Coordinates of C-alpha atoms in Angstrom, one line a residue:
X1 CA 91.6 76.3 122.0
X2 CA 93.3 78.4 119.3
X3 CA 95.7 81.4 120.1
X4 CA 93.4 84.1 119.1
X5 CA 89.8 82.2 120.6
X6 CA 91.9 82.4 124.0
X7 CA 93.0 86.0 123.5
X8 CA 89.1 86.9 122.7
X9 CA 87.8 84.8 125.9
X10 CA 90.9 86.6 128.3
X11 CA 89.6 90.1 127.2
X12 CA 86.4 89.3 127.5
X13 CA 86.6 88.4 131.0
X14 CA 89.0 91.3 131.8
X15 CA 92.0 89.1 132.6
X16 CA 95.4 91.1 131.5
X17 CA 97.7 89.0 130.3
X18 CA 101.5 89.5 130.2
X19 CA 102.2 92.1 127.5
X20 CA 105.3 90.1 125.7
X21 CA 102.6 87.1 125.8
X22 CA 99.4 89.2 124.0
X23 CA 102.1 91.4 121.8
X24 CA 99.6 94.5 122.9
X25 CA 102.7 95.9 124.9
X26 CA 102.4 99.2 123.6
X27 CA 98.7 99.3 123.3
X28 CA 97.9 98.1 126.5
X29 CA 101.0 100.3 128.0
X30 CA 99.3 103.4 126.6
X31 CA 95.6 102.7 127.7
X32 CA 97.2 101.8 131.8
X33 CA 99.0 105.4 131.1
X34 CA 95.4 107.6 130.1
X35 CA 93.3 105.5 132.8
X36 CA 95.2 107.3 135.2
X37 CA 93.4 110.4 136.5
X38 CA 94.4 113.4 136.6
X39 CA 93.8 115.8 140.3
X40 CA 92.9 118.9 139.0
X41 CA 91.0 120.8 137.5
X42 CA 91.9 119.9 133.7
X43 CA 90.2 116.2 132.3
X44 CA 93.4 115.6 130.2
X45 CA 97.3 114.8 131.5
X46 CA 99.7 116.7 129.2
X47 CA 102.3 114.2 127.6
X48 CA 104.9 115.9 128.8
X49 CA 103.9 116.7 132.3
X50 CA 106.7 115.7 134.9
X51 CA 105.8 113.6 137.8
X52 CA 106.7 116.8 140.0
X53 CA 104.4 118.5 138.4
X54 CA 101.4 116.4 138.6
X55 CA 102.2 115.8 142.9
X56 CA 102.3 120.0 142.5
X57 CA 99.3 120.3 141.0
X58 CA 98.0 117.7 143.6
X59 CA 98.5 119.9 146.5
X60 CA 96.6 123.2 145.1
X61 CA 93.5 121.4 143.5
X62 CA 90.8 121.1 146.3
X63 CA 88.0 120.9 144.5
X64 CA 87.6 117.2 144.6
X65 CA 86.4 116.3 148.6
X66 CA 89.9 117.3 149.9
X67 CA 88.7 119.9 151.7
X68 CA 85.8 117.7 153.4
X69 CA 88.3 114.7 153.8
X70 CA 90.3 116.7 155.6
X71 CA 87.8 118.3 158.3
X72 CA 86.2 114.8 158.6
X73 CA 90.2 113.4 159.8
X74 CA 90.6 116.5 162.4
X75 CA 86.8 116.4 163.6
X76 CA 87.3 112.6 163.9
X77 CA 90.1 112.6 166.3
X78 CA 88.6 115.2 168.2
X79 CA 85.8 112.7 168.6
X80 CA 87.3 109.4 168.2
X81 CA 91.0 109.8 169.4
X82 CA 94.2 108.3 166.7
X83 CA 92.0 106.5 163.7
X84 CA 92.4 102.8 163.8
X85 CA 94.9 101.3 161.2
X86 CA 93.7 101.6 157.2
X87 CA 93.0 98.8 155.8
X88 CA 95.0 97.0 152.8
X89 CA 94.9 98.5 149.2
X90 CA 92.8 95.7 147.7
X91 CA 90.1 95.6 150.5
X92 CA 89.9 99.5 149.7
X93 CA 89.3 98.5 145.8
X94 CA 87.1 96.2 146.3
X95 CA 85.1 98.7 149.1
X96 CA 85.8 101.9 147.0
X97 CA 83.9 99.7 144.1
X98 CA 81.1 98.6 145.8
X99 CA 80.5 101.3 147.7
X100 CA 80.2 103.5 144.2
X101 CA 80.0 101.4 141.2
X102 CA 77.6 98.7 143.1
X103 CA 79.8 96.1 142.1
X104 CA 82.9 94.2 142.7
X105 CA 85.9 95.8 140.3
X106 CA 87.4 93.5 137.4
X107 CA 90.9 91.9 137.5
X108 CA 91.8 94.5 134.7
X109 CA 90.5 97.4 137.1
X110 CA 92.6 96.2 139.7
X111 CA 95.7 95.9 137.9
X112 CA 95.2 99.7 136.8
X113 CA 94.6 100.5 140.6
X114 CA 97.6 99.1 141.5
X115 CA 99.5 101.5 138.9
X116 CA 98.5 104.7 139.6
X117 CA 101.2 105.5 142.6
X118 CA 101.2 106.4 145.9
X119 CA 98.0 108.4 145.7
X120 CA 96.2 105.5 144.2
X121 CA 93.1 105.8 147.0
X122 CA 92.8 109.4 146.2
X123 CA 92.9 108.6 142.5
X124 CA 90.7 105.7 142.1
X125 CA 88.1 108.1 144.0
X126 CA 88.3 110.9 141.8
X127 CA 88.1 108.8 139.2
X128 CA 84.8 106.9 140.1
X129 CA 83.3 109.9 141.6
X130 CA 84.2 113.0 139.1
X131 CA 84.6 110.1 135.9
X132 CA 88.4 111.3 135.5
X133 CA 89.9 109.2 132.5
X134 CA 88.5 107.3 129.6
X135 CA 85.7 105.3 131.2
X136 CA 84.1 108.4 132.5
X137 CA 81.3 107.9 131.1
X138 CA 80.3 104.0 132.5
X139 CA 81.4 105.5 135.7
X140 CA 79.2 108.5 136.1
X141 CA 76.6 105.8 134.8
X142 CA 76.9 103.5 137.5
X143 CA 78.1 106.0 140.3
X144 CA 74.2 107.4 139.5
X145 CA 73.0 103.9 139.6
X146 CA 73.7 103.0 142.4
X147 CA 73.2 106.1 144.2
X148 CA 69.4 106.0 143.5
X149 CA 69.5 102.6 144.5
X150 CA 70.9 103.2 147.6
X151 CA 68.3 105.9 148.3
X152 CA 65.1 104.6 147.0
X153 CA 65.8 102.1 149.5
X154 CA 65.6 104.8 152.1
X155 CA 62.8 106.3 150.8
X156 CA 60.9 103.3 150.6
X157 CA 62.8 101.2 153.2
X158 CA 62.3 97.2 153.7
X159 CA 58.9 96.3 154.8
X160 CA 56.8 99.6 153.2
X161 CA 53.9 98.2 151.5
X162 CA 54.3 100.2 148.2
X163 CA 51.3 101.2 145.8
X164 CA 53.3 100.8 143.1
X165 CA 56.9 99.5 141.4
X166 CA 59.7 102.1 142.3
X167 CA 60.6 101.9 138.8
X168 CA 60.4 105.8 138.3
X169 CA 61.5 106.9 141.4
X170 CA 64.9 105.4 140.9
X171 CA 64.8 106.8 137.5
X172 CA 64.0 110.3 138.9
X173 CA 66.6 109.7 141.3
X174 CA 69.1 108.3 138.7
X175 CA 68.6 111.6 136.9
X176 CA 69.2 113.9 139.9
X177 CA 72.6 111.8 141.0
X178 CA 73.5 112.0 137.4
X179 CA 73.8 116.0 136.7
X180 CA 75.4 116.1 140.6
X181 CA 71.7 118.2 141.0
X182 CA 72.6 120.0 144.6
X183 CA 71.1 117.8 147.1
X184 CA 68.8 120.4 148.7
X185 CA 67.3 121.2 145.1
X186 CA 66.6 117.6 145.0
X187 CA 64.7 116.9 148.5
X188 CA 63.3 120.2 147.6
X189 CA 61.7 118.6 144.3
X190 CA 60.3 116.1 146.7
X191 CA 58.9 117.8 149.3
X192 CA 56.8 120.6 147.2
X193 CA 55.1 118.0 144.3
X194 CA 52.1 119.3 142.8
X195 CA 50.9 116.5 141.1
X196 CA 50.6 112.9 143.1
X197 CA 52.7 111.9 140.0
X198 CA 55.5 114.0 140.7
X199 CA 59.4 113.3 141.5
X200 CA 59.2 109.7 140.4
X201 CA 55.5 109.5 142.1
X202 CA 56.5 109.1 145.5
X203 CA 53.7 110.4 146.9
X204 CA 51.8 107.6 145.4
X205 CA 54.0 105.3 146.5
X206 CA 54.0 105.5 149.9
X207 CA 50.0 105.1 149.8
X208 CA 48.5 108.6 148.4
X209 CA 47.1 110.5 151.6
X210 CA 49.3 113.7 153.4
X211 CA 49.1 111.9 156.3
X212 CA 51.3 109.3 155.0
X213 CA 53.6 111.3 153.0
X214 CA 54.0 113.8 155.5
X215 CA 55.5 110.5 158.3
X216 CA 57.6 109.5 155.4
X217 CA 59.1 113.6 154.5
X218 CA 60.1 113.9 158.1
X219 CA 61.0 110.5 158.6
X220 CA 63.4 111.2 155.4
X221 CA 64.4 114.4 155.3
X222 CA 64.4 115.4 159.3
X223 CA 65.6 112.2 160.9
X224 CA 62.5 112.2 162.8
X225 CA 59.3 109.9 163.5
X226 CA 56.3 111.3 164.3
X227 CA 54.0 108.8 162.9
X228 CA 53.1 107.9 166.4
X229 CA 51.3 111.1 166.9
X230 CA 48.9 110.8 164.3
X231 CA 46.3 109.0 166.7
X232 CA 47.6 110.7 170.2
X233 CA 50.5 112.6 171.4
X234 CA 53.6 110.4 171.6
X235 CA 54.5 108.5 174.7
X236 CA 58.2 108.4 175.2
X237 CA 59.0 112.2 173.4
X238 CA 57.1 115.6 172.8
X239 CA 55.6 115.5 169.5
X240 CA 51.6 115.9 169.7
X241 CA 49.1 115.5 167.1
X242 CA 48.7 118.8 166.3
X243 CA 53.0 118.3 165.3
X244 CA 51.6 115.6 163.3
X245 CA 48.5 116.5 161.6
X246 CA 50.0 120.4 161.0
X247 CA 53.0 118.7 158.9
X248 CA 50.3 116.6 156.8
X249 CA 48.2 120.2 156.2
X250 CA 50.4 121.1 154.0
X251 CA 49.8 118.7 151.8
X252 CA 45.9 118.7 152.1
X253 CA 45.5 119.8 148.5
X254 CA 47.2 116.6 147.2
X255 CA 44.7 113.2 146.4
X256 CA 43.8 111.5 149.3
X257 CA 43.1 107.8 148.2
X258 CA 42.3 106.8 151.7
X259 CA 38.7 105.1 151.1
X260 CA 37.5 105.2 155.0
X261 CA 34.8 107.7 156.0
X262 CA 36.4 108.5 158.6
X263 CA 39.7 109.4 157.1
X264 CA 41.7 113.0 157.0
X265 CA 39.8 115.4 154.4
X266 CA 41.3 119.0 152.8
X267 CA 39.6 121.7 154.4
X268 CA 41.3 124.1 152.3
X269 CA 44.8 125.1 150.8
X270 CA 47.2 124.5 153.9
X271 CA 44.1 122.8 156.1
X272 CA 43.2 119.5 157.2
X273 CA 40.8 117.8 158.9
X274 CA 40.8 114.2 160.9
X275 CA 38.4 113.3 163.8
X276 CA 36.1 116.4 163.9
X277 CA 39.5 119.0 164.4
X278 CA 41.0 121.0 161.9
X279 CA 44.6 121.7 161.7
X280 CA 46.2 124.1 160.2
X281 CA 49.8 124.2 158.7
X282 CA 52.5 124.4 160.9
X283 CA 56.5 123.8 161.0
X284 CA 57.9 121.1 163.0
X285 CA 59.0 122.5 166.1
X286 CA 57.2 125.8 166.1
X287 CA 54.1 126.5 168.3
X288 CA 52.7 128.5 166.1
X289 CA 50.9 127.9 162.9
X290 CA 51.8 129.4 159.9
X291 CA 50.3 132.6 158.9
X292 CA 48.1 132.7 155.5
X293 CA 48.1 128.7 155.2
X294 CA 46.4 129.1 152.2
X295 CA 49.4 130.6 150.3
X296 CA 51.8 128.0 148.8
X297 CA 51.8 125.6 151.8
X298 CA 54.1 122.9 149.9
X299 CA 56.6 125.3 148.3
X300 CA 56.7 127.1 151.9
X301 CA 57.1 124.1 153.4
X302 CA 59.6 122.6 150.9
X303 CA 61.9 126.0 151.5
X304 CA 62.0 125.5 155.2
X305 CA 62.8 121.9 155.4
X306 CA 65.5 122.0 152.5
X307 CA 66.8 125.6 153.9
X308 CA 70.4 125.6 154.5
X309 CA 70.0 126.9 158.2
X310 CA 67.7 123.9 158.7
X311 CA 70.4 121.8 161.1
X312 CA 68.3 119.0 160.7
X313 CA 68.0 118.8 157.2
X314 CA 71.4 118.9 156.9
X315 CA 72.7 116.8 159.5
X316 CA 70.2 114.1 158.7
X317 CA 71.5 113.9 155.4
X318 CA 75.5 113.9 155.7
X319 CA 74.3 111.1 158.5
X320 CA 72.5 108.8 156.1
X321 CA 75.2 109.3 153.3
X322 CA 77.7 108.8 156.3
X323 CA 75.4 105.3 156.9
X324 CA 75.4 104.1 153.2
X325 CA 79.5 104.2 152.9
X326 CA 80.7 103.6 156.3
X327 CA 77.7 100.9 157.6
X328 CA 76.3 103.2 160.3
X329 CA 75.8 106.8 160.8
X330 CA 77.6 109.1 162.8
X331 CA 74.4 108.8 165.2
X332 CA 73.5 105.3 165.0
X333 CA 69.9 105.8 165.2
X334 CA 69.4 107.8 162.0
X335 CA 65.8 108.1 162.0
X336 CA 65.2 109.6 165.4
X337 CA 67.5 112.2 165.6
X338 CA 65.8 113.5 168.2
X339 CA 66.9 111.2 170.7
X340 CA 70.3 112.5 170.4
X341 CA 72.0 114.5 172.7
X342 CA 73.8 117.7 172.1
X343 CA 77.0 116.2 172.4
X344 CA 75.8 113.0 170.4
X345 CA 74.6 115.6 167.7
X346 CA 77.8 117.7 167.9
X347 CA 79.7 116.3 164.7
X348 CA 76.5 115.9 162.8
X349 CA 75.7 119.4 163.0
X350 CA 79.0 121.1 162.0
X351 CA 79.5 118.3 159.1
X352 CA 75.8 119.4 157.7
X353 CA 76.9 122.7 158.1
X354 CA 79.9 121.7 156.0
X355 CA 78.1 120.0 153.0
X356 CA 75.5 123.0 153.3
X357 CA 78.2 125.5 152.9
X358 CA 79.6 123.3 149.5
X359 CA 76.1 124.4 148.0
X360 CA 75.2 120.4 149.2
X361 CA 77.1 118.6 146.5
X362 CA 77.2 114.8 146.4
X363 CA 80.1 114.3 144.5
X364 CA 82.1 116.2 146.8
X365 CA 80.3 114.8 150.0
X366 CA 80.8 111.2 148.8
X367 CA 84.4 111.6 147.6
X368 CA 85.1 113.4 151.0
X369 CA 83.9 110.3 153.0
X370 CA 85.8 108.0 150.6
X371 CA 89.3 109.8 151.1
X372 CA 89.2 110.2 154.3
X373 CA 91.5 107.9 157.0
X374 CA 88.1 106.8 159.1
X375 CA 86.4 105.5 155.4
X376 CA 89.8 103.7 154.7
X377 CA 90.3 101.8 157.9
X378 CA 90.3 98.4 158.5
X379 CA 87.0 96.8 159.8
X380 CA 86.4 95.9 163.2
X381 CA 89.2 97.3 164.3
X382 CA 88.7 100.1 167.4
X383 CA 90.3 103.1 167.8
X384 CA 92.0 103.1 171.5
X385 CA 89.7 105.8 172.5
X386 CA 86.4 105.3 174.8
X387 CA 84.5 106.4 172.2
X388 CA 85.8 104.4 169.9
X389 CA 85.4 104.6 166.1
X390 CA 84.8 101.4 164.4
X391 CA 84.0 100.0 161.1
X392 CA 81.8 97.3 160.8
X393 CA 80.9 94.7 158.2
X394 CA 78.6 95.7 155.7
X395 CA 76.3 93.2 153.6
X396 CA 76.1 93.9 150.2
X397 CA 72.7 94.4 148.8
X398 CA 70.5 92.2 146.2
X399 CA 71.1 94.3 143.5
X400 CA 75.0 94.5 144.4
X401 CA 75.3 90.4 144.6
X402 CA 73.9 90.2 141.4
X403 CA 76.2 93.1 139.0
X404 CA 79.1 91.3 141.2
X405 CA 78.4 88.0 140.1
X406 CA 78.4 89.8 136.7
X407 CA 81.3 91.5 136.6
X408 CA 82.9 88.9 138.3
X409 CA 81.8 86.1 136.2
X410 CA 81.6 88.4 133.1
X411 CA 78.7 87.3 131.9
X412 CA 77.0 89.1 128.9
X413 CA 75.0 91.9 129.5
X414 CA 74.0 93.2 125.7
X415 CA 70.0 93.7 125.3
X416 CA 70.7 91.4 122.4
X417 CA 72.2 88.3 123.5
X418 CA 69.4 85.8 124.5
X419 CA 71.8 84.7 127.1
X420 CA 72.1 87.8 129.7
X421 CA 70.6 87.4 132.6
X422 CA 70.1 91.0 133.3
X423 CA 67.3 90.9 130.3
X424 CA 66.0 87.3 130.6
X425 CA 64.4 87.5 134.3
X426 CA 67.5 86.3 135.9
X427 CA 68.4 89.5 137.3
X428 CA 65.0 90.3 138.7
X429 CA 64.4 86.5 140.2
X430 CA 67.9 86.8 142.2
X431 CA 67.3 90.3 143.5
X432 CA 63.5 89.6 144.6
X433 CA 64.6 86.4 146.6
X434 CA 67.6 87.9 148.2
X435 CA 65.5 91.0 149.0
X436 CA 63.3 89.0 150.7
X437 CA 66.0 88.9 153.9
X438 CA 67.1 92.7 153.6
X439 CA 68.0 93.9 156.6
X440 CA 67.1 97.6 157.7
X441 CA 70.8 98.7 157.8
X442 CA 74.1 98.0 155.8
X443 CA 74.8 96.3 159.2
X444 CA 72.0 93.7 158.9
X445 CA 72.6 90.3 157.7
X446 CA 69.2 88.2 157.6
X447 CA 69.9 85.7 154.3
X448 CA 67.9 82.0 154.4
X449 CA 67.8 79.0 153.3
X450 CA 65.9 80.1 150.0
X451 CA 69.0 82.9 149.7
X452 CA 71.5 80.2 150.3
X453 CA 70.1 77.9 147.9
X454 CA 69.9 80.3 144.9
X455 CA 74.0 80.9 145.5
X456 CA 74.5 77.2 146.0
X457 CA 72.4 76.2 142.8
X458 CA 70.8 78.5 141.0
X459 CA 71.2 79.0 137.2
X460 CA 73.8 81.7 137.6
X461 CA 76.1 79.5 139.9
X462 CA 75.4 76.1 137.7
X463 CA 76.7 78.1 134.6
X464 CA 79.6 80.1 136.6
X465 CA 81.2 76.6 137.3
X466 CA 80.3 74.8 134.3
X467 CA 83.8 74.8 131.8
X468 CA 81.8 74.6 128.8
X469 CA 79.9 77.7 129.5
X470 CA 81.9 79.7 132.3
X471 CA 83.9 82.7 130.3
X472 CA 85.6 83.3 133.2
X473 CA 86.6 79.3 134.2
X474 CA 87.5 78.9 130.4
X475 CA 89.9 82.1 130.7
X476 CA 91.5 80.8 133.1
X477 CA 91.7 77.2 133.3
X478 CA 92.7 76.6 129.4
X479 CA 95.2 79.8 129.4
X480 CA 98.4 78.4 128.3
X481 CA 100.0 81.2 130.2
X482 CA 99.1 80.5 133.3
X483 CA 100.3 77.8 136.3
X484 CA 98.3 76.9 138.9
X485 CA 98.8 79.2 141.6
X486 CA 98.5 81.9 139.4
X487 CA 94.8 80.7 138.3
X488 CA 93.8 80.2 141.5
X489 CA 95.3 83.5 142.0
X490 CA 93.1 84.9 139.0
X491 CA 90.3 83.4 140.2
X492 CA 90.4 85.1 144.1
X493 CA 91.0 88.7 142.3
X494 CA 88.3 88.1 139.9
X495 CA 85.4 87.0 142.9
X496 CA 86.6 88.4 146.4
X497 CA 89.3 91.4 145.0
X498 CA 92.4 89.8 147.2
X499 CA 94.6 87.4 146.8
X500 CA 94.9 83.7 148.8
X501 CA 96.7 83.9 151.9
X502 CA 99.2 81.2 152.2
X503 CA 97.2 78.9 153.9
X504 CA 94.6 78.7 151.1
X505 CA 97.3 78.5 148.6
X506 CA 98.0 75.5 150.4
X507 CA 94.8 74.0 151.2
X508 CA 94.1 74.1 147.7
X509 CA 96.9 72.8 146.2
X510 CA 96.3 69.6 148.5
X511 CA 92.8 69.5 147.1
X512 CA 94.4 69.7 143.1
X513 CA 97.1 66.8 144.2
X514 CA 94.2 64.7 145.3
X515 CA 92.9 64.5 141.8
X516 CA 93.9 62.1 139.4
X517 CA 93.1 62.7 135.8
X518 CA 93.7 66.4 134.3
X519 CA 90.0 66.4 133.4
X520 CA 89.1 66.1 136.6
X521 CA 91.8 68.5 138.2
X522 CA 90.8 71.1 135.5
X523 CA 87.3 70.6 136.8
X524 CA 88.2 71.5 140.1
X525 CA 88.5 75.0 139.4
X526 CA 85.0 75.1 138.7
X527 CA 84.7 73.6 142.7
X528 CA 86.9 75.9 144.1
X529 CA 85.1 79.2 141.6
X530 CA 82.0 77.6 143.4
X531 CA 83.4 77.9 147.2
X532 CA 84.6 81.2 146.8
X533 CA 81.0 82.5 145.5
X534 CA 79.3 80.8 148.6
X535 CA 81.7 82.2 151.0
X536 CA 80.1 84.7 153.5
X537 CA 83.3 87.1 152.5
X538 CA 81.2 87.6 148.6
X539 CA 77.8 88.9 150.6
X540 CA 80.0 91.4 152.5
X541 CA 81.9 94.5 152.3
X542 CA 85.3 94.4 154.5

């Protein structure tokens, strides 16, 4: 391979090379210097700004989820006790990444993380949060991405037979996540659709009657499942039919698909009728129905459940964005809120009265999480306290193995290159098998034989360790620049974001020795690329 062909195949698959080797010293010097972000409120560093200046400016900006990073770490050791011990900068990377971008960061993104200081956590938030510095824009892109991902999925969670593809309700989602929309406004959107077709056609969705979409809103939006009570009164808590049925009134004026005689029916704006009674709009936990039910019952209802002195609303949703990043919500049980005790609901209420009182902004909720010392501690490791904090494993989702592999692997993604498997079916055959064993939680690991067997030999694997078509294998097995340990190195940043403990090192340069020829040692790159893709550590968030 030529000079230049290598050059082309390294940047391509994000690999920096040493800037004496690549003669982009001063290029590459000056792109590492403006990917650094800036903590403030400005978008652009000055050239002549001093480093004392910038740490300055650090401490009087709070507009960035300082403020909630810092109540979460006090309100944390009140609850927890001392945090347990944070967890190494590359395992933050690599969870920072995923957690946001839905996907594993490249070796060049990782060598730019490891520039940016002392306050390169706080930084590399901001700048996937807020899109501070040049790539802004892929950022924001992919920080909305996989925000809608993450919450279609609890909108229509594993197992919901849906009418319909969720196509445009992650769209409708992407959009909201996009502009920062406040989250309220959002929900709000949801909860007071007009038209069955409305925000992303959810309603139709989760199977077109207000009996149905009413269980889902309050399952959703209230941490709470009432479902139960739509044939009797629940058994094990206090919610009745008439709960039930006065929640789904409000939405009596909305399609009702359900094809049995015997089904709910509108009586009216605000009315509803199932079984011979008639129900008529009413607020969860009030005994009284609501006076002229006739008079915008969904945008009455919609106001109420997205108000900011609604504790539930708000507490239910710092607890399932708490869930998404951290693996399980403050109250573990998210969906039956309920059940919690007052002490159990203590920190849930006074952190949704936080995000309330930030006019409920993601982008400050989500950064606050991911600054604070309880988001960056190492997993599985308990606080000394009895009520001990700890961070758990996450598994990664479908959609999350699949842009890793692809950022990892660097495999095309342009619309035009018959080759990219996110536009020839590839994509869309890996997530539907591995979403097959989705587990309810972050926590739940459920993967199969037919999961294993699509890492193991599937089309993307095959190509990933095949020299002749592997960008990334080609990068770095025929770079003249680089020894072995150094590849091997390359090739552990590139797939699981840290580098080989000593014992691997070792391991595997045993299993290079053992080969005889340099064809087939170069080939066993392509084995070992292959091992660290079908490790259990590539599925999982540390």
């Amino acid at each position: 391979m030529d000079r230049i062909t290598f050059l082309r195949l390294a940047c391509l698959a994000g690999l920096c090379l040493p800037f004496s080797v690549c003669g982009t010293s001063t290029a590459m010097g000056q792109a590492a210097s403006e990917r650094k972000p800036v903590r403030s409120t400005t978008t652009q560093t000055p050239a002549s700004l001093s480093a004392e200046s910038i740490v300055k400016e650090t401490r009087i900006s709070d507009s960035l989820g300082d403020s909630f990073a810092k109540w979460i770490d006090e309100r944390g050791e009140q609850t927890w006790g001392e945090p347990p011990e944070p967890c190494d900068d590359l395992t933050f990377a690599r969870r920072v990444y995923l957690d946001l971008m839905g996907r594993v960061p490249s070796v060049s993104e990782i060598r730019d993380y490891r520039e940016l200081g002392d306050q390169r956590r706080e930084l590399l938030v901001e700048e996937l949060v807020f899109g501070e510095g040049p790539r802004r824009d892929t950022y924001i892109r992919l920080l909305a991405s996989n925000l809608a991902r993450q919450w279609r999925q609890v909108l229509v969670p594993p197992g919901t037979v849906a009418a319909a593809q969720t196509i445009a309700l992650e769209t409708w989602l992407r959009e909201a996540f996009s502009e920062n929309r406040a989250f309220d406004e959002t929900m709000r959107e949801l909860a007071r659709v007009q038209s069955p077709a409305d925000a992303g056609g959810y309603y139709q969705l989760v199977g077109a009657t207000p009996e149905s979409y009413a269980g889902h809103l309050s399952r959703v939006l209230l941490g709470v499942r009432i479902d139960c009570a739509q044939c009797h009164d629940h058994p094990f808590t206090d919610w009745k039919q008439e709960d039930f049925w006065g929640l789904a009134a409000f939405f009596s004026d909305l399609q009702n698909i359900n094809p049995d005689p015997n089904a709910s029916r509108s009586s009216g704006s605000g009315k509803i009728t199932h079984e011979g009674t008639t129900y008529t709009a009413k607020f969860l936990w009030e005994s009284e129905a609501i006076n002229e039910p006739s008079r915008s019952p969904k945008v009455r209802f919609a106001q109420w459940i997205t108000s900011k002195d609604n504790p539930n609303f708000s507490a239910t949703s710092v607890n399932r964005f708490w869930q998404l990043l951290v693996g399980r919500g403050l109250y573990a049980d998210v969906e039956n809120l309920d059940l919690a005790t007052e002490e159990e609901r203590a920190f849930l209420d006074e952190f949704g009265k936080q995000f309330a009182n930030e006019g409920f902004d993601v982008h400050k909720l989500v950064a606050g999480i991911c600054k604070s010392k309880w988001y960056g501690s190492k997993a599985m490791t308990s606080s000394e306290s009895l009520d001990a904090f700890q961070r758990d494993l996450k598994v990664i989702s479908p959609e999350q193995v699949f842009d890793s592999l692809e950022q990892s692997l660097h495999l095309p993604i342009s619309r035009i290159d018959p080759s990219a498997p996110r536009w020839t079916g590839a994509r869309d055959q890996m997530v539907n098998r591995l979403g097959e064993a989705i587990g309810e939680t972050p926590e739940d690991y459920a993967s199969g034989i037919p999961q294993a067997l699509m890492m193991m030999n599937g089309q993307i694997t095959s190509q990933a360790i095949d020299l002749e078509r592997s960008r990334l294998l080609r990068a770095v097995v025929e770079s003249p620049f680089f020894d072995e340990p150094t590849r091997i190195e390359t090739l552990y940043l590139a797939v699981l974001t840290r580098q080989p403990t000593d014992s691997e090192k070792k391991s595997l340069a045993e299993y290079l020795d053992k080969k005889n020829t340099p064809e087939s040692r170069r080939r066993a790159f392509g084995e070992i690329l292959w091992a660290l893709l079908n490790s259990p550590e590539f599925v999982l968030c540390r």
